[in-house]
């Protein structure tokens, strides 16, 4: 009996795998057809020609936008320029929302859910950074030129191509130039938009990064804190014996490094990092404050929760033990202030959006590679909306560094890719 049950289970598993595989192949074929049909449509061919003919404009706009600083929380100037460029390109409605996102709506012929095409306005570079673009041969150097100014130009050019080729889509299409993607911006632009409009969104396509081969379907989640330990502070000789926040911080972080390492070795890649530390006034003063900024990441929401609790318990343990051996004065206190949360998750490979993106990459002669990243798409993914992040085309390196560069090597393919995936999602009105 036992044996028969096992055989039966085996047969069922095989059948299920076979059906899944068959479904997968069928979906694949359907997506390939969606994309190749687009390429047989006259207006789409026209739109692609428009994209090619706009090369010098897109390059000029890349320089113009890059040279408008957009430091974290100060994207306003660039948002104003984007508004003007969207207006010139033509959309049915353009506005800046309450958090500063620039939105351009292009209405579809049928009512229903909206497809979103997004790129982010902000850069990681602080105010005062030299953002002028330097040309060295065919390479353009400037902070933020690829991440994500190139993305902005891509979505703008897709809008322009749709307008010039007079393509009417079935569903509404919303172009988003978002604020707060980087660092402590904590995806605030998209968080706001999805909390308001999430239920109306059919699929979300972010343009961020460069290579057209890389399709991010996984959302790398992260949790960030600022830990602060406080005490009375005093003279290093005269007040010796008072609690020293730096000493307590070192003890607590030492526990975290040990326990965190143990956990990540157990479960596979989940990362943790103390990125910045500070506090104190002088080498001969007991500081009244010690602070540290901590970042933890995982593709898996459960592991993210777990490393979070490892962090909290290590910090509390370190401080408790330190306070137990105080020679004199008040005990030190610890606060853990959350400064960032990006949820994790994944858009299934079998989802039509992913299949269409893969088919479009193939059609352009690329080799699709599904990856995991932390981008605006995280927010849509965590809400259960199909979302991906695609590359903007060209070549680049040194993102987030002053030496960032971008080169126009088949950059136009990034725009065509965004156009094809977008149209496959919206459909074209007959
Ligand atoms: Zn980016």
CSV table of C-alpha atoms in Angstrom, one decimal, residues 180-372:
chain,number,residue,atom,x,y,z
A,180,UNK,CA,13.1,59.9,-2.9
A,181,UNK,CA,14.2,56.6,-4.4
A,182,UNK,CA,17.7,56.8,-3.0
A,183,UNK,CA,19.0,56.2,0.5
A,184,UNK,CA,17.1,58.0,3.2
A,185,UNK,CA,14.5,59.0,0.6
A,186,UNK,CA,13.3,55.5,1.4
A,187,UNK,CA,11.2,55.2,-1.8
A,188,UNK,CA,8.9,57.9,-0.4
A,189,UNK,CA,7.6,59.1,-3.7
A,190,UNK,CA,6.4,55.7,-4.8
A,191,UNK,CA,5.2,54.7,-1.3
A,192,UNK,CA,2.9,57.8,-1.5
A,193,UNK,CA,1.7,57.1,-5.0
A,194,UNK,CA,1.0,53.4,-4.4
A,195,UNK,CA,-0.8,54.1,-1.1
A,196,UNK,CA,-3.1,56.4,-3.0
A,197,UNK,CA,-3.4,54.8,-6.4
A,198,UNK,CA,-2.2,51.2,-5.8
A,199,UNK,CA,-5.6,49.6,-6.4
A,200,UNK,CA,-5.8,51.2,-9.9
A,201,UNK,CA,-2.4,50.0,-11.1
A,202,UNK,CA,-2.2,47.1,-13.4
A,203,UNK,CA,1.6,46.8,-13.7
A,204,UNK,CA,4.6,48.8,-12.8
A,205,UNK,CA,7.7,49.3,-15.0
A,206,UNK,CA,10.7,51.1,-13.4
A,207,UNK,CA,13.6,52.2,-15.5
A,208,UNK,CA,16.7,52.2,-13.4
A,209,UNK,CA,20.1,50.8,-14.1
A,210,UNK,CA,21.6,50.4,-17.5
A,211,UNK,CA,22.0,47.0,-19.1
A,212,UNK,CA,18.9,45.9,-21.1
A,213,UNK,CA,19.6,42.3,-20.2
A,214,UNK,CA,18.9,42.7,-16.5
A,215,UNK,CA,15.3,42.5,-15.5
A,216,UNK,CA,14.8,42.9,-11.8
A,217,UNK,CA,11.9,40.8,-10.6
A,218,UNK,CA,13.1,40.4,-7.1
A,219,UNK,CA,12.7,43.2,-4.6
A,220,UNK,CA,15.6,43.3,-2.1
A,221,UNK,CA,14.1,44.5,1.1
A,222,UNK,CA,15.9,46.5,3.7
A,223,UNK,CA,15.5,47.9,7.2
A,224,UNK,CA,17.5,50.8,8.5
A,225,UNK,CA,18.0,52.3,11.9
A,226,UNK,CA,19.8,55.1,13.7
A,227,UNK,CA,21.0,53.8,17.0
A,228,UNK,CA,21.7,56.5,19.7
A,229,UNK,CA,23.3,55.8,23.1
A,230,UNK,CA,23.2,58.8,25.5
A,231,UNK,CA,24.8,59.6,28.8
A,232,UNK,CA,25.8,62.6,30.9
A,233,UNK,CA,29.2,63.2,29.3
A,234,UNK,CA,32.1,64.9,31.1
A,235,UNK,CA,35.9,65.5,31.4
A,236,UNK,CA,37.9,62.5,30.4
A,237,UNK,CA,40.1,62.7,33.5
A,238,UNK,CA,37.9,64.6,36.0
A,239,UNK,CA,34.7,62.7,35.3
A,240,UNK,CA,36.3,59.4,34.6
A,241,UNK,CA,34.0,56.5,35.5
A,242,UNK,CA,30.9,58.0,34.0
A,243,UNK,CA,29.2,55.9,31.4
A,244,UNK,CA,30.8,56.3,28.0
A,245,UNK,CA,28.3,56.0,25.1
A,246,UNK,CA,31.0,55.1,22.6
A,247,UNK,CA,32.3,52.3,24.8
A,248,UNK,CA,28.7,51.0,25.2
A,249,UNK,CA,28.1,51.3,21.4
A,250,UNK,CA,31.2,49.3,20.7
A,251,UNK,CA,30.1,46.5,23.0
A,252,UNK,CA,26.6,46.4,21.6
A,253,UNK,CA,27.7,46.5,18.0
A,254,UNK,CA,30.2,43.8,18.8
A,255,UNK,CA,27.4,41.5,19.9
A,256,UNK,CA,25.4,42.4,16.7
A,257,UNK,CA,28.4,41.6,14.5
A,258,UNK,CA,28.8,38.2,16.1
A,259,UNK,CA,25.1,37.3,16.3
A,260,UNK,CA,24.4,38.7,12.8
A,261,UNK,CA,27.2,36.7,11.3
A,262,UNK,CA,26.0,33.5,13.0
A,263,UNK,CA,22.5,34.1,11.6
A,264,UNK,CA,23.5,34.9,8.0
A,265,UNK,CA,25.9,31.9,7.9
A,266,UNK,CA,22.9,29.8,8.9
A,267,UNK,CA,20.3,31.1,6.4
A,268,UNK,CA,22.3,32.3,3.4
A,269,UNK,CA,22.7,35.8,2.2
A,270,UNK,CA,21.1,38.3,4.4
A,271,UNK,CA,23.3,41.3,5.0
A,272,UNK,CA,23.9,43.8,7.7
A,273,UNK,CA,26.1,46.9,7.8
A,274,UNK,CA,27.0,49.6,10.2
A,275,UNK,CA,27.5,52.4,7.6
A,276,UNK,CA,28.1,55.5,9.6
A,277,UNK,CA,29.1,56.3,13.2
A,278,UNK,CA,29.6,59.5,15.1
A,279,UNK,CA,29.2,61.6,18.2
A,280,UNK,CA,31.5,63.1,20.8
A,281,UNK,CA,33.0,66.6,21.0
A,282,UNK,CA,36.7,66.1,21.8
A,283,UNK,CA,39.3,63.5,22.4
A,284,UNK,CA,39.5,64.5,26.0
A,285,UNK,CA,35.7,64.5,26.7
A,286,UNK,CA,33.5,61.6,27.6
A,287,UNK,CA,30.8,61.9,24.8
A,288,UNK,CA,27.2,62.6,25.8
A,289,UNK,CA,26.1,60.7,22.6
A,290,UNK,CA,27.2,58.0,20.3
A,291,UNK,CA,25.3,57.1,17.2
A,292,UNK,CA,25.4,54.5,14.4
A,293,UNK,CA,23.4,54.0,11.2
A,294,UNK,CA,22.7,50.4,10.4
A,295,UNK,CA,21.3,48.8,7.2
A,296,UNK,CA,20.0,45.2,6.9
A,297,UNK,CA,18.9,43.5,3.7
A,298,UNK,CA,17.3,40.3,2.5
A,299,UNK,CA,15.3,39.0,-0.4
A,300,UNK,CA,13.2,37.1,2.1
A,301,UNK,CA,10.8,39.0,4.3
A,302,UNK,CA,11.1,36.4,7.1
A,303,UNK,CA,14.9,36.6,7.3
A,304,UNK,CA,14.6,40.4,7.3
A,305,UNK,CA,12.4,40.2,10.3
A,306,UNK,CA,14.8,37.8,12.0
A,307,UNK,CA,17.9,39.9,11.4
A,308,UNK,CA,15.9,42.9,12.7
A,309,UNK,CA,15.3,41.0,16.0
A,310,UNK,CA,19.0,39.9,16.2
A,311,UNK,CA,19.9,43.6,15.9
A,312,UNK,CA,17.6,44.8,18.6
A,313,UNK,CA,18.4,42.1,21.1
A,314,UNK,CA,22.2,42.5,20.5
A,315,UNK,CA,21.9,46.3,21.1
A,316,UNK,CA,19.9,45.8,24.2
A,317,UNK,CA,22.1,43.1,25.6
A,318,UNK,CA,25.3,45.2,25.0
A,319,UNK,CA,23.8,48.2,26.7
A,320,UNK,CA,22.4,46.2,29.6
A,321,UNK,CA,25.8,44.6,30.3
A,322,UNK,CA,27.6,47.9,30.0
A,323,UNK,CA,25.2,49.6,32.5
A,324,UNK,CA,25.6,46.7,35.0
A,325,UNK,CA,29.3,47.5,35.4
A,326,UNK,CA,29.1,51.3,35.6
A,327,UNK,CA,31.5,52.8,38.1
A,328,UNK,CA,29.4,55.9,38.7
A,329,UNK,CA,26.7,58.2,37.4
A,330,UNK,CA,23.5,57.7,35.5
A,331,UNK,CA,22.9,54.6,33.4
A,332,UNK,CA,23.2,55.2,29.6
A,333,UNK,CA,20.1,55.0,27.4
A,334,UNK,CA,19.5,53.5,23.9
A,335,UNK,CA,17.1,54.6,21.2
A,336,UNK,CA,16.6,52.8,17.9
A,337,UNK,CA,14.9,55.1,15.4
A,338,UNK,CA,13.8,53.4,12.1
A,339,UNK,CA,15.1,55.5,9.2
A,340,UNK,CA,14.2,53.2,6.3
A,341,UNK,CA,12.1,50.3,5.3
A,342,UNK,CA,11.9,48.7,1.9
A,343,UNK,CA,9.8,45.6,1.7
A,344,UNK,CA,11.0,42.5,-0.1
A,345,UNK,CA,9.1,40.2,-2.5
A,346,UNK,CA,9.1,38.9,-6.0
A,347,UNK,CA,7.2,39.1,-9.3
A,348,UNK,CA,6.8,35.5,-10.5
A,349,UNK,CA,8.8,34.6,-13.6
A,350,UNK,CA,5.6,33.2,-15.1
A,351,UNK,CA,3.9,36.6,-14.8
A,352,UNK,CA,3.0,38.0,-18.3
A,353,UNK,CA,4.9,41.2,-17.5
A,354,UNK,CA,8.1,39.3,-16.9
A,355,UNK,CA,7.5,37.0,-19.9
A,356,UNK,CA,7.0,40.0,-22.1
A,357,UNK,CA,10.1,41.8,-20.8
A,358,UNK,CA,12.1,38.7,-21.5
A,359,UNK,CA,10.7,38.4,-25.0
A,360,UNK,CA,11.4,42.1,-25.7
A,361,UNK,CA,15.0,41.7,-24.5
A,362,UNK,CA,15.4,38.6,-26.8
A,363,UNK,CA,13.9,40.5,-29.7
A,364,UNK,CA,16.6,43.2,-29.3
A,365,UNK,CA,19.3,40.6,-29.4
A,366,UNK,CA,19.9,40.6,-25.6
A,367,UNK,CA,20.1,37.7,-23.1
A,368,UNK,CA,17.5,38.3,-20.3
A,369,UNK,CA,18.8,37.8,-16.8
A,370,UNK,CA,16.4,38.0,-13.9
A,371,UNK,CA,17.9,39.7,-10.9
A,372,UNK,CA,17.0,41.1,-7.4
